[in-house]
Amino acid sequence: MDWTKKEIDAMELSALDRILASDEAIVPSSGFLSAVMEKVEHEARMPAPIPFPWKRALPGIVLAAGVFGSGGVELVRMGIPAMKQISLSAPHVPTAVVLPLEQAGWVALALGLSLVSWLLARRLAGGAGVV
């Protein structure tokens, strides 16, 4: 017997209407209510989580930021006179060599950026199993 989609939908709707129209009471299984209430009471007895002590951690964070900041300032302050003593002269490279190297550099930069963006996307979506 060939059933059309319309006939199948009508049969499914009539079965659904019949189920919904019945006055049968929905009763949970025998141990469901006691199991749920036991879990609720257990959660109510659990102590509140301990909050993170931000007031105690904040001085350490500020101190660490100050140490790293002052280290960076000292590094720059000591590095500037040392850079003045070094004379950097670029070696002479023929133009025939510079242009292909420049193009290869741009290609390498594009490939590197593509790799970094792909790795970042993979890291962000890794838990979902998408990538």
Short mmCIF file of N, CA and C in Angstrom, two decimals:
data_model
loop_
_atom_site.label_atom_id
_atom_site.label_comp_id
_atom_site.label_asym_id
_atom_site.label_seq_id
_atom_site.Cartn_x
_atom_site.Cartn_y
_atom_site.Cartn_z
N MET A 1 0.85 -1.17 0.00
CA MET A 1 0.00 0.00 0.00
C MET A 1 0.90 1.23 0.00
N ASP A 2 0.68 2.15 -0.91
CA ASP A 2 1.47 3.37 -1.00
C ASP A 2 0.81 4.48 -0.20
N TRP A 3 1.56 4.98 0.78
CA TRP A 3 1.07 6.08 1.60
C TRP A 3 1.71 7.36 1.13
N THR A 4 0.93 8.38 1.04
CA THR A 4 1.48 9.69 0.68
C THR A 4 1.92 10.39 1.96
N LYS A 5 2.77 11.39 1.80
CA LYS A 5 3.26 12.14 2.96
C LYS A 5 2.10 12.79 3.70
N LYS A 6 1.11 13.26 2.97
CA LYS A 6 -0.04 13.92 3.60
C LYS A 6 -0.82 12.94 4.47
N GLU A 7 -0.99 11.69 3.99
CA GLU A 7 -1.71 10.69 4.75
C GLU A 7 -0.92 10.28 6.01
N ILE A 8 0.40 10.17 5.86
CA ILE A 8 1.23 9.81 7.01
C ILE A 8 1.17 10.90 8.07
N ASP A 9 1.27 12.18 7.62
CA ASP A 9 1.18 13.29 8.57
C ASP A 9 -0.18 13.30 9.28
N ALA A 10 -1.24 13.01 8.55
CA ALA A 10 -2.58 12.99 9.14
C ALA A 10 -2.69 11.88 10.18
N MET A 11 -2.11 10.71 9.89
CA MET A 11 -2.16 9.61 10.85
C MET A 11 -1.36 9.95 12.11
N GLU A 12 -0.18 10.56 11.92
CA GLU A 12 0.63 10.92 13.08
C GLU A 12 -0.07 11.98 13.92
N LEU A 13 -0.72 12.95 13.28
CA LEU A 13 -1.44 13.97 14.02
C LEU A 13 -2.63 13.38 14.77
N SER A 14 -3.32 12.46 14.14
CA SER A 14 -4.48 11.87 14.82
C SER A 14 -4.02 11.03 16.02
N ALA A 15 -2.88 10.34 15.89
CA ALA A 15 -2.38 9.56 17.02
C ALA A 15 -1.93 10.50 18.14
N LEU A 16 -1.29 11.59 17.77
CA LEU A 16 -0.86 12.57 18.76
C LEU A 16 -2.07 13.21 19.44
N ASP A 17 -3.08 13.57 18.65
CA ASP A 17 -4.29 14.15 19.24
C ASP A 17 -4.95 13.16 20.19
N ARG A 18 -4.97 11.89 19.83
CA ARG A 18 -5.58 10.87 20.67
C ARG A 18 -4.83 10.75 22.00
N ILE A 19 -3.51 10.78 21.94
CA ILE A 19 -2.70 10.67 23.16
C ILE A 19 -2.91 11.89 24.05
N LEU A 20 -2.92 13.07 23.43
CA LEU A 20 -3.07 14.29 24.22
C LEU A 20 -4.48 14.47 24.76
N ALA A 21 -5.46 13.91 24.08
CA ALA A 21 -6.84 14.06 24.51
C ALA A 21 -7.19 13.12 25.66
N SER A 22 -6.41 12.09 25.88
CA SER A 22 -6.73 11.15 26.95
C SER A 22 -6.53 11.83 28.30
N ASP A 23 -7.29 11.39 29.29
CA ASP A 23 -7.24 11.98 30.62
C ASP A 23 -6.39 11.16 31.58
N GLU A 24 -5.44 10.43 31.05
CA GLU A 24 -4.59 9.63 31.92
C GLU A 24 -3.68 10.56 32.71
N ALA A 25 -3.59 10.29 33.97
CA ALA A 25 -2.71 11.10 34.82
C ALA A 25 -1.26 10.64 34.61
N ILE A 26 -0.37 11.62 34.55
CA ILE A 26 1.04 11.30 34.40
C ILE A 26 1.61 11.13 35.81
N VAL A 27 2.10 9.93 36.08
CA VAL A 27 2.59 9.59 37.41
C VAL A 27 4.07 9.24 37.29
N PRO A 28 4.91 9.85 38.12
CA PRO A 28 6.33 9.51 38.05
C PRO A 28 6.58 8.11 38.59
N SER A 29 7.74 7.58 38.26
CA SER A 29 8.06 6.23 38.73
C SER A 29 8.16 6.22 40.26
N SER A 30 8.18 5.03 40.84
CA SER A 30 8.02 4.89 42.28
C SER A 30 9.11 5.61 43.09
N GLY A 31 10.37 5.58 42.69
CA GLY A 31 11.41 6.19 43.50
C GLY A 31 11.85 7.56 43.02
N PHE A 32 11.18 8.10 42.03
CA PHE A 32 11.62 9.36 41.43
C PHE A 32 11.54 10.52 42.41
N LEU A 33 10.40 10.69 43.07
CA LEU A 33 10.20 11.82 43.98
C LEU A 33 11.18 11.77 45.15
N SER A 34 11.37 10.60 45.71
CA SER A 34 12.29 10.50 46.85
C SER A 34 13.74 10.75 46.41
N ALA A 35 14.12 10.30 45.22
CA ALA A 35 15.48 10.52 44.73
C ALA A 35 15.72 12.01 44.48
N VAL A 36 14.75 12.70 43.90
CA VAL A 36 14.89 14.12 43.63
C VAL A 36 14.97 14.91 44.93
N MET A 37 14.10 14.59 45.87
CA MET A 37 14.10 15.30 47.15
C MET A 37 15.39 15.04 47.92
N GLU A 38 15.93 13.84 47.82
CA GLU A 38 17.20 13.53 48.47
C GLU A 38 18.33 14.38 47.89
N LYS A 39 18.36 14.53 46.57
CA LYS A 39 19.38 15.37 45.93
C LYS A 39 19.22 16.84 46.33
N VAL A 40 17.98 17.31 46.39
CA VAL A 40 17.72 18.71 46.77
C VAL A 40 18.18 18.95 48.20
N GLU A 41 17.87 18.05 49.09
CA GLU A 41 18.29 18.20 50.49
C GLU A 41 19.81 18.13 50.62
N HIS A 42 20.44 17.27 49.83
CA HIS A 42 21.90 17.18 49.85
C HIS A 42 22.53 18.50 49.39
N GLU A 43 22.01 19.09 48.32
CA GLU A 43 22.52 20.37 47.82
C GLU A 43 22.28 21.49 48.83
N ALA A 44 21.16 21.42 49.57
CA ALA A 44 20.87 22.45 50.56
C ALA A 44 21.82 22.35 51.76
N ARG A 45 22.28 21.13 52.07
CA ARG A 45 23.20 20.95 53.19
C ARG A 45 24.63 21.34 52.85
N MET A 46 24.97 21.41 51.57
CA MET A 46 26.34 21.73 51.14
C MET A 46 26.67 23.17 51.53
N PRO A 47 27.89 23.40 52.04
CA PRO A 47 28.27 24.77 52.39
C PRO A 47 28.49 25.60 51.12
N ALA A 48 28.39 26.90 51.29
CA ALA A 48 28.60 27.80 50.15
C ALA A 48 30.07 27.73 49.73
N PRO A 49 30.35 27.91 48.44
CA PRO A 49 31.74 27.87 48.00
C PRO A 49 32.54 29.02 48.59
N ILE A 50 33.82 28.77 48.82
CA ILE A 50 34.69 29.79 49.41
C ILE A 50 35.03 30.81 48.33
N PRO A 51 34.78 32.09 48.58
CA PRO A 51 35.10 33.10 47.57
C PRO A 51 36.62 33.32 47.47
N PHE A 52 37.07 33.73 46.30
CA PHE A 52 38.49 33.99 46.11
C PHE A 52 38.89 35.23 46.90
N PRO A 53 40.01 35.20 47.62
CA PRO A 53 40.42 36.34 48.46
C PRO A 53 41.10 37.45 47.64
N TRP A 54 40.30 38.20 46.90
CA TRP A 54 40.85 39.26 46.05
C TRP A 54 41.56 40.33 46.86
N LYS A 55 41.06 40.62 48.06
CA LYS A 55 41.69 41.66 48.88
C LYS A 55 43.11 41.27 49.28
N ARG A 56 43.36 40.00 49.46
CA ARG A 56 44.70 39.54 49.80
C ARG A 56 45.57 39.37 48.57
N ALA A 57 45.00 39.03 47.44
CA ALA A 57 45.78 38.78 46.23
C ALA A 57 46.14 40.07 45.50
N LEU A 58 45.35 41.11 45.66
CA LEU A 58 45.57 42.35 44.93
C LEU A 58 46.93 42.98 45.21
N PRO A 59 47.42 43.05 46.45
CA PRO A 59 48.77 43.60 46.66
C PRO A 59 49.87 42.81 45.94
N GLY A 60 49.74 41.50 45.91
CA GLY A 60 50.73 40.68 45.20
C GLY A 60 50.70 40.91 43.70
N ILE A 61 49.50 41.07 43.16
CA ILE A 61 49.37 41.35 41.72
C ILE A 61 49.97 42.71 41.39
N VAL A 62 49.69 43.69 42.21
CA VAL A 62 50.25 45.04 41.99
C VAL A 62 51.77 45.00 42.13
N LEU A 63 52.28 44.28 43.11
CA LEU A 63 53.72 44.17 43.31
C LEU A 63 54.39 43.50 42.11
N ALA A 64 53.81 42.42 41.63
CA ALA A 64 54.38 41.72 40.47
C ALA A 64 54.37 42.62 39.25
N ALA A 65 53.28 43.37 39.03
CA ALA A 65 53.22 44.28 37.89
C ALA A 65 54.28 45.37 38.03
N GLY A 66 54.49 45.86 39.24
CA GLY A 66 55.52 46.88 39.47
C GLY A 66 56.92 46.35 39.21
N VAL A 67 57.19 45.12 39.65
CA VAL A 67 58.52 44.53 39.45
C VAL A 67 58.79 44.34 37.95
N PHE A 68 57.82 43.78 37.23
CA PHE A 68 58.02 43.58 35.80
C PHE A 68 58.11 44.91 35.07
N GLY A 69 57.29 45.87 35.47
CA GLY A 69 57.35 47.20 34.84
C GLY A 69 58.67 47.89 35.06
N SER A 70 59.16 47.86 36.31
CA SER A 70 60.45 48.52 36.58
C SER A 70 61.59 47.77 35.91
N GLY A 71 61.49 46.45 35.80
CA GLY A 71 62.49 45.67 35.07
C GLY A 71 62.53 46.06 33.60
N GLY A 72 61.37 46.26 33.01
CA GLY A 72 61.31 46.69 31.61
C GLY A 72 61.89 48.07 31.42
N VAL A 73 61.59 48.98 32.36
CA VAL A 73 62.13 50.35 32.28
C VAL A 73 63.64 50.32 32.39
N GLU A 74 64.17 49.54 33.33
CA GLU A 74 65.63 49.44 33.49
C GLU A 74 66.29 48.81 32.28
N LEU A 75 65.65 47.82 31.70
CA LEU A 75 66.19 47.18 30.50
C LEU A 75 66.30 48.18 29.36
N VAL A 76 65.28 48.98 29.17
CA VAL A 76 65.31 50.00 28.11
C VAL A 76 66.34 51.08 28.45
N ARG A 77 66.38 51.49 29.71
CA ARG A 77 67.31 52.56 30.12
C ARG A 77 68.77 52.13 29.92
N MET A 78 69.08 50.88 30.23
CA MET A 78 70.45 50.40 30.05
C MET A 78 70.75 50.03 28.60
N GLY A 79 69.74 49.70 27.87
CA GLY A 79 69.94 49.27 26.48
C GLY A 79 70.18 50.41 25.52
N ILE A 80 69.64 51.59 25.79
CA ILE A 80 69.79 52.72 24.86
C ILE A 80 71.24 53.14 24.72
N PRO A 81 72.02 53.35 25.80
CA PRO A 81 73.43 53.71 25.60
C PRO A 81 74.23 52.59 24.93
N ALA A 82 73.90 51.33 25.22
CA ALA A 82 74.61 50.23 24.59
C ALA A 82 74.34 50.18 23.10
N MET A 83 73.15 50.55 22.67
CA MET A 83 72.81 50.55 21.24
C MET A 83 73.54 51.66 20.50
N LYS A 84 73.87 52.76 21.18
CA LYS A 84 74.58 53.86 20.54
C LYS A 84 76.02 53.46 20.22
N GLN A 85 76.58 52.54 21.00
CA GLN A 85 77.95 52.13 20.79
C GLN A 85 78.08 51.15 19.63
N ILE A 86 77.03 50.43 19.33
CA ILE A 86 77.08 49.44 18.26
C ILE A 86 76.78 50.14 16.94
N SER A 87 77.65 49.97 15.98
CA SER A 87 77.39 50.55 14.66
C SER A 87 76.90 49.42 13.75
N LEU A 88 75.72 49.58 13.30
CA LEU A 88 75.13 48.58 12.42
C LEU A 88 75.17 49.09 10.98
N SER A 89 75.89 48.38 10.15
CA SER A 89 75.90 48.73 8.74
C SER A 89 75.42 47.52 7.96
N ALA A 90 74.45 47.76 7.14
CA ALA A 90 73.88 46.67 6.37
C ALA A 90 74.84 46.28 5.24
N PRO A 91 74.99 44.99 5.01
CA PRO A 91 75.87 44.57 3.92
C PRO A 91 75.22 44.93 2.57
N HIS A 92 76.04 45.13 1.57
CA HIS A 92 75.53 45.47 0.24
C HIS A 92 75.03 44.19 -0.42
N VAL A 93 73.77 44.20 -0.80
CA VAL A 93 73.16 43.06 -1.47
C VAL A 93 72.65 43.54 -2.82
N PRO A 94 72.98 42.83 -3.90
CA PRO A 94 72.51 43.26 -5.23
C PRO A 94 70.98 43.27 -5.31
N THR A 95 70.44 44.16 -6.14
CA THR A 95 69.00 44.30 -6.30
C THR A 95 68.37 43.03 -6.85
N ALA A 96 69.11 42.29 -7.67
CA ALA A 96 68.58 41.06 -8.24
C ALA A 96 68.28 40.02 -7.16
N VAL A 97 68.95 40.14 -6.02
CA VAL A 97 68.72 39.19 -4.93
C VAL A 97 67.68 39.73 -3.95
N VAL A 98 67.60 41.04 -3.80
CA VAL A 98 66.71 41.65 -2.81
C VAL A 98 65.25 41.44 -3.16
N LEU A 99 64.87 41.64 -4.42
CA LEU A 99 63.45 41.55 -4.80
C LEU A 99 62.86 40.16 -4.56
N PRO A 100 63.52 39.07 -4.99
CA PRO A 100 62.94 37.75 -4.68
C PRO A 100 62.90 37.47 -3.18
N LEU A 101 63.92 37.94 -2.43
CA LEU A 101 63.91 37.72 -0.99
C LEU A 101 62.78 38.50 -0.32
N GLU A 102 62.51 39.70 -0.82
CA GLU A 102 61.42 40.49 -0.27
C GLU A 102 60.08 39.81 -0.52
N GLN A 103 59.90 39.29 -1.74
CA GLN A 103 58.66 38.58 -2.05
C GLN A 103 58.53 37.32 -1.21
N ALA A 104 59.63 36.61 -1.02
CA ALA A 104 59.60 35.39 -0.19
C ALA A 104 59.27 35.74 1.25
N GLY A 105 59.74 36.88 1.71
CA GLY A 105 59.42 37.32 3.06
C GLY A 105 57.94 37.57 3.24
N TRP A 106 57.32 38.23 2.25
CA TRP A 106 55.88 38.48 2.34
C TRP A 106 55.09 37.17 2.31
N VAL A 107 55.53 36.24 1.47
CA VAL A 107 54.85 34.94 1.42
C VAL A 107 54.99 34.22 2.76
N ALA A 108 56.19 34.26 3.34
CA ALA A 108 56.41 33.62 4.63
C ALA A 108 55.55 34.27 5.72
N LEU A 109 55.44 35.60 5.67
CA LEU A 109 54.60 36.30 6.64
C LEU A 109 53.14 35.89 6.48
N ALA A 110 52.64 35.81 5.26
CA ALA A 110 51.25 35.41 5.02
C ALA A 110 51.01 33.98 5.50
N LEU A 111 51.96 33.09 5.21
CA LEU A 111 51.80 31.71 5.67
C LEU A 111 51.84 31.62 7.19
N GLY A 112 52.71 32.40 7.82
CA GLY A 112 52.78 32.41 9.27
C GLY A 112 51.50 32.92 9.91
N LEU A 113 50.96 34.01 9.36
CA LEU A 113 49.70 34.55 9.88
C LEU A 113 48.56 33.57 9.69
N SER A 114 48.54 32.88 8.54
CA SER A 114 47.50 31.87 8.30
C SER A 114 47.61 30.74 9.31
N LEU A 115 48.83 30.31 9.57
CA LEU A 115 49.03 29.23 10.54
C LEU A 115 48.59 29.65 11.94
N VAL A 116 48.95 30.86 12.34
CA VAL A 116 48.58 31.34 13.66
C VAL A 116 47.07 31.46 13.79
N SER A 117 46.40 31.99 12.76
CA SER A 117 44.93 32.12 12.84
C SER A 117 44.26 30.75 12.85
N TRP A 118 44.81 29.79 12.09
CA TRP A 118 44.24 28.45 12.09
C TRP A 118 44.41 27.79 13.45
N LEU A 119 45.61 27.95 14.06
CA LEU A 119 45.84 27.36 15.37
C LEU A 119 44.94 27.99 16.43
N LEU A 120 44.73 29.31 16.34
CA LEU A 120 43.84 29.98 17.28
C LEU A 120 42.40 29.48 17.13
N ALA A 121 41.94 29.37 15.89
CA ALA A 121 40.59 28.85 15.65
C ALA A 121 40.46 27.42 16.14
N ARG A 122 41.49 26.63 15.92
CA ARG A 122 41.43 25.24 16.37
C ARG A 122 41.41 25.16 17.89
N ARG A 123 42.18 26.03 18.53
CA ARG A 123 42.19 26.05 20.00
C ARG A 123 40.83 26.49 20.56
N LEU A 124 40.22 27.51 19.93
CA LEU A 124 38.92 27.99 20.42
C LEU A 124 37.82 26.97 20.20
N ALA A 125 37.84 26.27 19.07
CA ALA A 125 36.77 25.33 18.75
C ALA A 125 37.17 23.89 19.04
N GLY A 126 38.33 23.68 19.65
CA GLY A 126 38.82 22.33 19.88
C GLY A 126 37.94 21.50 20.78
N GLY A 127 37.37 22.09 21.80
CA GLY A 127 36.53 21.34 22.71
C GLY A 127 35.24 20.85 22.07
N ALA A 128 34.79 21.56 21.04
CA ALA A 128 33.55 21.19 20.38
C ALA A 128 33.76 20.10 19.34
N GLY A 129 35.02 19.81 18.99
CA GLY A 129 35.30 18.79 17.98
C GLY A 129 34.97 19.24 16.57
N VAL A 130 34.85 20.54 16.36
CA VAL A 130 34.50 21.08 15.05
C VAL A 130 35.71 21.04 14.13
N VAL A 131 36.86 21.43 14.67
CA VAL A 131 38.06 21.52 13.83
C VAL A 131 39.02 20.43 14.22
#
